[in-house]
PDB file of C-alpha atoms in Angstrom:
ATOM      1  CA  UNK A  27      34.045  44.072  20.918  1.00  0.00           C
ATOM      2  CA  UNK A  28      30.489  46.144  22.330  1.00  0.00           C
ATOM      3  CA  UNK A  29      29.283  47.400  19.187  1.00  0.00           C
ATOM      4  CA  UNK A  30      29.355  44.133  18.263  1.00  0.00           C
ATOM      5  CA  UNK A  31      27.847  42.699  21.968  1.00  0.00           C
ATOM      6  CA  UNK A  32      24.839  45.403  21.575  1.00  0.00           C
ATOM      7  CA  UNK A  33      24.363  43.950  18.028  1.00  0.00           C
ATOM      8  CA  UNK A  34      23.917  40.380  18.671  1.00  0.00           C
ATOM      9  CA  UNK A  35      21.092  41.218  22.256  1.00  0.00           C
ATOM     10  CA  UNK A  36      18.643  43.838  19.885  1.00  0.00           C
ATOM     11  CA  UNK A  37      19.332  41.404  17.042  1.00  0.00           C
ATOM     12  CA  UNK A  38      18.017  38.473  19.934  1.00  0.00           C
ATOM     13  CA  UNK A  39      15.576  40.933  21.129  1.00  0.00           C
ATOM     14  CA  UNK A  40      13.654  41.900  17.897  1.00  0.00           C
ATOM     15  CA  UNK A  41      13.857  37.966  16.948  1.00  0.00           C
ATOM     16  CA  UNK A  42      12.676  36.274  19.860  1.00  0.00           C
ATOM     17  CA  UNK A  43       9.217  37.521  19.908  1.00  0.00           C
ATOM     18  CA  UNK A  44       8.672  35.979  16.628  1.00  0.00           C
ATOM     19  CA  UNK A  45       8.686  32.602  18.557  1.00  0.00           C
ATOM     20  CA  UNK A  46       5.486  30.968  19.978  1.00  0.00           C
ATOM     21  CA  UNK A  47       5.470  27.550  21.602  1.00  0.00           C
ATOM     22  CA  UNK A  48       1.355  26.196  21.458  1.00  0.00           C
ATOM     23  CA  UNK A  49       2.008  23.876  24.439  1.00  0.00           C
ATOM     24  CA  UNK A  50      -2.140  21.587  24.322  1.00  0.00           C
ATOM     25  CA  UNK A  51      -2.817  19.025  26.483  1.00  0.00           C
ATOM     26  CA  UNK A  52      -3.280  15.839  24.941  1.00  0.00           C
ATOM     27  CA  UNK A  53      -3.059  12.755  26.292  1.00  0.00           C
ATOM     28  CA  UNK A  54      -0.010  10.877  23.709  1.00  0.00           C
ATOM     29  CA  UNK A  55      -0.018   7.071  23.040  1.00  0.00           C
ATOM     30  CA  UNK A  56       1.972   6.337  20.700  1.00  0.00           C
ATOM     31  CA  UNK A  57       4.982   8.158  18.450  1.00  0.00           C
ATOM     32  CA  UNK A  58       2.036   8.219  15.210  1.00  0.00           C
ATOM     33  CA  UNK A  59       0.543  11.080  18.451  1.00  0.00           C
ATOM     34  CA  UNK A  60       4.190  12.249  18.560  1.00  0.00           C
ATOM     35  CA  UNK A  61       4.852  13.451  15.717  1.00  0.00           C
ATOM     36  CA  UNK A  62       1.503  14.347  14.547  1.00  0.00           C
ATOM     37  CA  UNK A  63       1.666  17.354  17.626  1.00  0.00           C
ATOM     38  CA  UNK A  64       5.720  18.293  17.123  1.00  0.00           C
ATOM     39  CA  UNK A  65       5.694  18.090  12.822  1.00  0.00           C
ATOM     40  CA  UNK A  66       2.065  18.520  11.711  1.00  0.00           C
ATOM     41  CA  UNK A  67       2.183  15.372   9.670  1.00  0.00           C
ATOM     42  CA  UNK A  68      -0.727  13.303   7.835  1.00  0.00           C
ATOM     43  CA  UNK A  69      -0.970  10.652   8.000  1.00  0.00           C
ATOM     44  CA  UNK A  70      -0.948   8.795   3.557  1.00  0.00           C
ATOM     45  CA  UNK A  71      -4.854   8.837   2.738  1.00  0.00           C
ATOM     46  CA  UNK A  72      -6.142   5.224   1.545  1.00  0.00           C
ATOM     47  CA  UNK A  73      -4.226   3.514  -0.768  1.00  0.00           C
ATOM     48  CA  UNK A  74      -5.867   1.962  -3.752  1.00  0.00           C
ATOM     49  CA  UNK A  75      -6.116  -1.832  -4.941  1.00  0.00           C
ATOM     50  CA  UNK A  76      -6.889  -2.363  -8.115  1.00  0.00           C
ATOM     51  CA  UNK A  77      -7.089  -6.752  -8.801  1.00  0.00           C
ATOM     52  CA  UNK A  78      -8.061  -8.584 -12.060  1.00  0.00           C
ATOM     53  CA  UNK A  79     -11.936  -8.890 -12.036  1.00  0.00           C
ATOM     54  CA  UNK A  80     -11.474 -13.173 -12.641  1.00  0.00           C
ATOM     55  CA  UNK A  81      -8.434 -14.451 -10.763  1.00  0.00           C
ATOM     56  CA  UNK A  82      -7.702 -18.356 -12.099  1.00  0.00           C
ATOM     57  CA  UNK A  83      -6.135 -20.758  -9.790  1.00  0.00           C
ATOM     58  CA  UNK A  84      -2.967 -21.353 -10.305  1.00  0.00           C
ATOM     59  CA  UNK A  85      -2.260 -18.323 -12.759  1.00  0.00           C
ATOM     60  CA  UNK A  86      -0.613 -15.558 -12.518  1.00  0.00           C
ATOM     61  CA  UNK A  87      -2.336 -12.449 -12.128  1.00  0.00           C
ATOM     62  CA  UNK A  88      -0.460  -9.025 -10.770  1.00  0.00           C
ATOM     63  CA  UNK A  89      -2.021  -6.367  -8.261  1.00  0.00           C
ATOM     64  CA  UNK A  90      -1.054  -2.376  -7.923  1.00  0.00           C
ATOM     65  CA  UNK A  91      -2.040  -0.507  -5.017  1.00  0.00           C
ATOM     66  CA  UNK A  92      -1.852   3.357  -5.270  1.00  0.00           C
ATOM     67  CA  UNK A  93      -0.280   6.037  -1.854  1.00  0.00           C
ATOM     68  CA  UNK A  94       0.565   8.904  -2.071  1.00  0.00           C
ATOM     69  CA  UNK A  95       1.303  10.627   1.472  1.00  0.00           C
ATOM     70  CA  UNK A  96      -0.239  14.098   1.779  1.00  0.00           C
ATOM     71  CA  UNK A  97       3.307  15.421   3.102  1.00  0.00           C
ATOM     72  CA  UNK A  98       5.007  13.554   0.372  1.00  0.00           C
ATOM     73  CA  UNK A  99       6.459  11.938   3.078  1.00  0.00           C
ATOM     74  CA  UNK A 100       8.046   7.978   1.856  1.00  0.00           C
ATOM     75  CA  UNK A 101       6.210   5.245   2.708  1.00  0.00           C
ATOM     76  CA  UNK A 102       5.852   1.582   3.612  1.00  0.00           C
ATOM     77  CA  UNK A 103       3.120  -0.469   2.704  1.00  0.00           C
ATOM     78  CA  UNK A 104       2.054  -4.265   4.398  1.00  0.00           C
ATOM     79  CA  UNK A 105      -0.907  -6.051   3.052  1.00  0.00           C
ATOM     80  CA  UNK A 106      -3.846  -8.043   5.196  1.00  0.00           C
ATOM     81  CA  UNK A 107      -3.483 -11.151   2.827  1.00  0.00           C
ATOM     82  CA  UNK A 108      -2.994 -15.112   4.256  1.00  0.00           C
ATOM     83  CA  UNK A 109      -4.356 -15.917   1.826  1.00  0.00           C
ATOM     84  CA  UNK A 110      -1.478 -15.066  -0.541  1.00  0.00           C
ATOM     85  CA  UNK A 111       1.868 -15.414   1.150  1.00  0.00           C
ATOM     86  CA  UNK A 112       3.966 -13.573  -2.119  1.00  0.00           C
ATOM     87  CA  UNK A 113       1.636 -10.544  -0.441  1.00  0.00           C
ATOM     88  CA  UNK A 114       4.644  -8.983   2.871  1.00  0.00           C
ATOM     89  CA  UNK A 115       2.253  -9.004   5.396  1.00  0.00           C
ATOM     90  CA  UNK A 116       5.337  -6.646   6.938  1.00  0.00           C
ATOM     91  CA  UNK A 117       5.866  -3.436   6.644  1.00  0.00           C
ATOM     92  CA  UNK A 118       7.634  -2.890   2.750  1.00  0.00           C
ATOM     93  CA  UNK A 119       9.626  -0.401   1.869  1.00  0.00           C
ATOM     94  CA  UNK A 120      10.296   3.299   1.697  1.00  0.00           C
ATOM     95  CA  UNK A 121       8.764   3.962  -1.352  1.00  0.00           C
ATOM     96  CA  UNK A 122       7.776   7.161  -2.884  1.00  0.00           C
ATOM     97  CA  UNK A 123       4.698   8.899  -2.216  1.00  0.00           C
ATOM     98  CA  UNK A 124       2.334   9.161  -5.729  1.00  0.00           C
ATOM     99  CA  UNK A 125       4.220   5.605  -6.732  1.00  0.00           C
ATOM    100  CA  UNK A 126       2.317   2.613  -7.633  1.00  0.00           C
ATOM    101  CA  UNK A 127       3.171  -0.668  -6.449  1.00  0.00           C
ATOM    102  CA  UNK A 128       2.899  -3.958  -8.378  1.00  0.00           C
ATOM    103  CA  UNK A 129       3.108  -7.249  -8.278  1.00  0.00           C
ATOM    104  CA  UNK A 130       2.254 -10.262  -9.879  1.00  0.00           C
ATOM    105  CA  UNK A 131       1.221 -13.123  -7.290  1.00  0.00           C
ATOM    106  CA  UNK A 132      -0.026 -16.580  -7.649  1.00  0.00           C
ATOM    107  CA  UNK A 133      -2.761 -17.737  -6.219  1.00  0.00           C
ATOM    108  CA  UNK A 134      -2.777 -21.421  -5.488  1.00  0.00           C
ATOM    109  CA  UNK A 135      -6.077 -22.250  -3.047  1.00  0.00           C
ATOM    110  CA  UNK A 136      -9.795 -22.787  -3.626  1.00  0.00           C
ATOM    111  CA  UNK A 137     -11.549 -21.234  -5.228  1.00  0.00           C
ATOM    112  CA  UNK A 138     -14.067 -18.567  -3.981  1.00  0.00           C
ATOM    113  CA  UNK A 139     -14.254 -14.870  -2.933  1.00  0.00           C
ATOM    114  CA  UNK A 140     -12.023 -13.660  -0.758  1.00  0.00           C
ATOM    115  CA  UNK A 141     -10.294 -10.693   0.938  1.00  0.00           C
ATOM    116  CA  UNK A 142      -6.999  -7.818   0.893  1.00  0.00           C
ATOM    117  CA  UNK A 143      -6.317  -5.629   2.621  1.00  0.00           C
ATOM    118  CA  UNK A 144      -3.740  -2.872   2.491  1.00  0.00           C
ATOM    119  CA  UNK A 145      -2.386  -0.401   4.896  1.00  0.00           C
ATOM    120  CA  UNK A 146       0.148   2.299   4.265  1.00  0.00           C
ATOM    121  CA  UNK A 147       2.525   4.309   6.905  1.00  0.00           C
ATOM    122  CA  UNK A 148       4.812   7.349   6.061  1.00  0.00           C
ATOM    123  CA  UNK A 149       8.797   7.346   8.065  1.00  0.00           C
ATOM    124  CA  UNK A 150       7.039   8.968  10.914  1.00  0.00           C
ATOM    125  CA  UNK A 151       4.768   6.173  10.844  1.00  0.00           C
ATOM    126  CA  UNK A 152       1.944   7.899  10.397  1.00  0.00           C
ATOM    127  CA  UNK A 153      -0.513   5.410   9.042  1.00  0.00           C
ATOM    128  CA  UNK A 154      -3.564   5.115   7.014  1.00  0.00           C
ATOM    129  CA  UNK A 155      -6.609   3.449   7.314  1.00  0.00           C
ATOM    130  CA  UNK A 156      -6.984  -0.718   5.417  1.00  0.00           C
ATOM    131  CA  UNK A 157      -8.113  -0.470   1.988  1.00  0.00           C
ATOM    132  CA  UNK A 158      -9.827  -4.093   1.352  1.00  0.00           C
ATOM    133  CA  UNK A 159     -11.298  -5.126  -1.929  1.00  0.00           C
ATOM    134  CA  UNK A 160     -12.566  -8.797  -2.766  1.00  0.00           C
ATOM    135  CA  UNK A 161     -11.738 -10.570  -4.613  1.00  0.00           C
ATOM    136  CA  UNK A 162     -12.973 -13.766  -6.614  1.00  0.00           C
ATOM    137  CA  UNK A 163     -11.053 -17.081  -7.119  1.00  0.00           C
ATOM    138  CA  UNK A 164     -11.772 -18.969  -9.933  1.00  0.00           C
ATOM    139  CA  UNK A 165     -11.021 -22.717 -11.403  1.00  0.00           C
ATOM    140  CA  UNK A 166      -8.802 -23.257 -13.903  1.00  0.00           C
ATOM    141  CA  UNK A 167     -11.292 -25.405 -16.163  1.00  0.00           C
ATOM    142  CA  UNK A 168      -9.837 -27.833 -17.910  1.00  0.00           C
ATOM    143  CA  UNK A 169     -10.680 -29.126 -21.431  1.00  0.00           C
ATOM    144  CA  UNK A 170     -13.147 -31.759 -22.307  1.00  0.00           C
ATOM    145  CA  UNK A 171     -10.200 -34.339 -24.111  1.00  0.00           C
ATOM    146  CA  UNK A 172     -13.015 -36.848 -24.319  1.00  0.00           C
ATOM    147  CA  UNK A 173     -14.433 -34.208 -26.667  1.00  0.00           C
ATOM    148  CA  UNK A 174     -11.420 -33.323 -28.599  1.00  0.00           C
ATOM    149  CA  UNK A 175     -10.806 -36.313 -29.477  1.00  0.00           C
ATOM    150  CA  UNK A 176     -13.458 -37.940 -31.043  1.00  0.00           C
ATOM    151  CA  UNK A 177     -13.553 -34.212 -32.262  1.00  0.00           C
ATOM    152  CA  UNK A 178     -10.036 -35.180 -34.209  1.00  0.00           C
ATOM    153  CA  UNK A 179     -11.590 -38.924 -35.246  1.00  0.00           C
ATOM    154  CA  UNK A 180     -14.173 -37.231 -37.157  1.00  0.00           C
ATOM    155  CA  UNK A 181     -12.265 -34.687 -38.597  1.00  0.00           C
ATOM    156  CA  UNK A 182      -9.801 -38.137 -40.041  1.00  0.00           C
ATOM    157  CA  UNK A 183     -12.022 -39.734 -41.057  1.00  0.00           C
ATOM    158  CA  UNK A 184     -13.885 -36.614 -43.552  1.00  0.00           C
ATOM    159  CA  UNK A 185     -10.561 -34.940 -45.093  1.00  0.00           C
ATOM    160  CA  UNK A 186      -8.880 -38.985 -46.079  1.00  0.00           C
TER     161      UNK A 186
END
């Protein structure tokens, strides 16, 4: 029993100097700050948003968001796009880092230029910067029915 106790004490004395604690005097204002101090956690990179160049009101279009976390933590995303109610403004996830999130959206509002924002955070609540993209929404051009009727009458007169 004494040999085991001496052996334990010797191992404890040899290992103890290898442990170091660093004390920082930094104001902690959020859970994210606390995680970055104790876990050395980095926030996700700002997301990359891909949207079509031309969006037609009343038609479906696809939004793609590429999300990467430097620590390979799972991530959550949220959108700042009040014009697109189909996109989540709350934290949505978890999504594996390196994933391309895509969503089909149908816009039914007025035409014009609008801005969509997206932000990511990891499982330790470290948040990325917001990324914004400008989208241009155009009116769905109706077919001129008078012209089509005239064209059909001309064609039918020549064929019969």
